[in-house]
Protein backbone atom coordinates (compact mmCIF):
# COMPACT_ATOMS: atom_id res chain seq x y z
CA UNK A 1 26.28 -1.64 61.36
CA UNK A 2 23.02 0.65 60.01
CA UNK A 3 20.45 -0.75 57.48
CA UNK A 4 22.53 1.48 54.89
CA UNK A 5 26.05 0.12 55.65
CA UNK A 6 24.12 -3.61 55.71
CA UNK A 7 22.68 -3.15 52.54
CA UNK A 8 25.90 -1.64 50.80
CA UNK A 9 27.88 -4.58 52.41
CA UNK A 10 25.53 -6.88 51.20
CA UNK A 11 25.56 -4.85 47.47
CA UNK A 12 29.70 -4.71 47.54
CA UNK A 13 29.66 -8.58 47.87
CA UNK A 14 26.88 -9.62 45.37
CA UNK A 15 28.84 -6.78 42.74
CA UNK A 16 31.94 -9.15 43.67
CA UNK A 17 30.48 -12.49 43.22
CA UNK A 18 29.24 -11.46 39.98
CA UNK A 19 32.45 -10.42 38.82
CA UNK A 20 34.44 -12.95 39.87
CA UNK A 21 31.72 -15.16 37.78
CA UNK A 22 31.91 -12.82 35.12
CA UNK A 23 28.53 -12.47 35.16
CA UNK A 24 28.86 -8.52 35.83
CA UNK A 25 31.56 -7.22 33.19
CA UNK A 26 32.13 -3.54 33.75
CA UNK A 27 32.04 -1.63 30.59
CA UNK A 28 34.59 1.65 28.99
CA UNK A 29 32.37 3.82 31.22
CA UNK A 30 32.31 2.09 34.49
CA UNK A 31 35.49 1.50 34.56
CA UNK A 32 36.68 5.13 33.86
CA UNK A 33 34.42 6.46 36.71
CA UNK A 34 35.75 3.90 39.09
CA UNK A 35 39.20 4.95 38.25
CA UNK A 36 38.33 8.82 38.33
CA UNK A 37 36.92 8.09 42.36
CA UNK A 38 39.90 6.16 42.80
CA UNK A 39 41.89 8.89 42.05
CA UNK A 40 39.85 11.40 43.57
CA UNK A 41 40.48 9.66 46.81
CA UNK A 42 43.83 8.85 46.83
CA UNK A 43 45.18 11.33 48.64
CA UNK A 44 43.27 10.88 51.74
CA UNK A 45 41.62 7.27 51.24
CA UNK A 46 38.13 8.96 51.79
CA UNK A 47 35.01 8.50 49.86
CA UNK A 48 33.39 11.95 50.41
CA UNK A 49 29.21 12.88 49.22
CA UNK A 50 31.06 15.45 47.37
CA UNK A 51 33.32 12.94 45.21
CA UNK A 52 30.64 10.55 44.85
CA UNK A 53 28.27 12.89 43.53
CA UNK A 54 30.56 14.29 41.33
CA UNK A 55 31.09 11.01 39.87
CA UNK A 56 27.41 10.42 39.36
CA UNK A 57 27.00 13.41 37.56
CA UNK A 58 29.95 12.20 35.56
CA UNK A 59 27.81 9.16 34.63
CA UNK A 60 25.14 11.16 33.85
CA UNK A 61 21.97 9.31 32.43
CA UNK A 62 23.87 6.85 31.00
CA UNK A 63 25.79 5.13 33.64
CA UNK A 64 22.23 4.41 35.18
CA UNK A 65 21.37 2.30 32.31
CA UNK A 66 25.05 0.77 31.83
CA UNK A 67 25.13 -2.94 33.05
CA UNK A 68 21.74 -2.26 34.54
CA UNK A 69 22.87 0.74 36.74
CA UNK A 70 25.41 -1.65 39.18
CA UNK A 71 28.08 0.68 39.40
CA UNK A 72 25.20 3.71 39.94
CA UNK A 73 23.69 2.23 42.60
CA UNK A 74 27.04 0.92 44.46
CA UNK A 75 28.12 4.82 44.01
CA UNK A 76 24.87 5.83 45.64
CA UNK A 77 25.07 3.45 48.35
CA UNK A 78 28.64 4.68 49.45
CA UNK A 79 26.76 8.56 49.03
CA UNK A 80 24.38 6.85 51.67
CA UNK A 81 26.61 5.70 54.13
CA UNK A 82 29.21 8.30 53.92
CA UNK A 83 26.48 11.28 54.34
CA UNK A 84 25.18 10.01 57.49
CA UNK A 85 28.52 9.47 58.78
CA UNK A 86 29.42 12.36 61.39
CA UNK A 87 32.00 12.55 60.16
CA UNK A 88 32.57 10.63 57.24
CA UNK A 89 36.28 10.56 58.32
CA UNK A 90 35.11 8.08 60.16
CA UNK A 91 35.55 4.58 58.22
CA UNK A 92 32.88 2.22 58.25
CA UNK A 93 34.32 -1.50 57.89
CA UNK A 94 32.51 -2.05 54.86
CA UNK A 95 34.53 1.15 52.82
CA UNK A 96 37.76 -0.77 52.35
CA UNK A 97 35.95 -3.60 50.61
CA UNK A 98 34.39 -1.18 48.25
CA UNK A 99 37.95 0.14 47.10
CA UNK A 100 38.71 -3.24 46.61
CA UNK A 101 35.85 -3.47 44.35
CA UNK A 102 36.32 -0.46 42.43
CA UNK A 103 40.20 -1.22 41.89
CA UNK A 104 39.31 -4.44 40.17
CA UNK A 105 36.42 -2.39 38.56
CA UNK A 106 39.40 -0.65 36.97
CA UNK A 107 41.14 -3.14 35.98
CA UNK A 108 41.53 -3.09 32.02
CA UNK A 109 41.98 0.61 32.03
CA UNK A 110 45.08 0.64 29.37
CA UNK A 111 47.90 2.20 31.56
């Protein structure tokens, strides 16, 4: 694995430590953006630079500063690794573990 697949490994189970703990608690807005990328991806299972920019500029400002930025910088990490992926297409071990993440990000999103 590279330094930035280590460190987003290493970032995906910290995030999911802390929530099993409830010691990270995603909020209205973290949870909406993790559903969006879910959705976003669902067709094709790929996280993409383009998606995951477009849900950091989603987040704007704010989802920097929500819950001290977690979901931000897990978001950014995955822009890492999947940008320096030729190609992206290309799944990285670490990738399914963050969709697990990011579905139980999502889940208290009323139906």
């Amino acid at each position: 694995m590279s330094h930035d697949t280590d460190r987003l490994a290493s970032l995906i189970a910290d995030l999911g430590a802390d929530l099993d703990q409830g010691v990270w608690v995603p909020g209205p807005l973290e949870r909406t953006l993790a559903g969006r990328l879910l959705v976003a991806c669902a067709g094709d299972g790929q996280f993409t630079p383009d998606r995951l920019r477009e849900t950091l500029w989603e987040g704007n400002v704010a989802l920097a500063y929500t819950a001290g930025g977690r979901l931000a910088r897990l978001l950014t990490e995955l822009h890492e690794v999947t940008a320096h992926s030729a190609p992206y297409a290309v799944r990285h071990p670490v990738l399914p573990e963050a969709t697990r993440l990011l579905e139980r990000t999502t889940e208290d999103i009323a139906a």
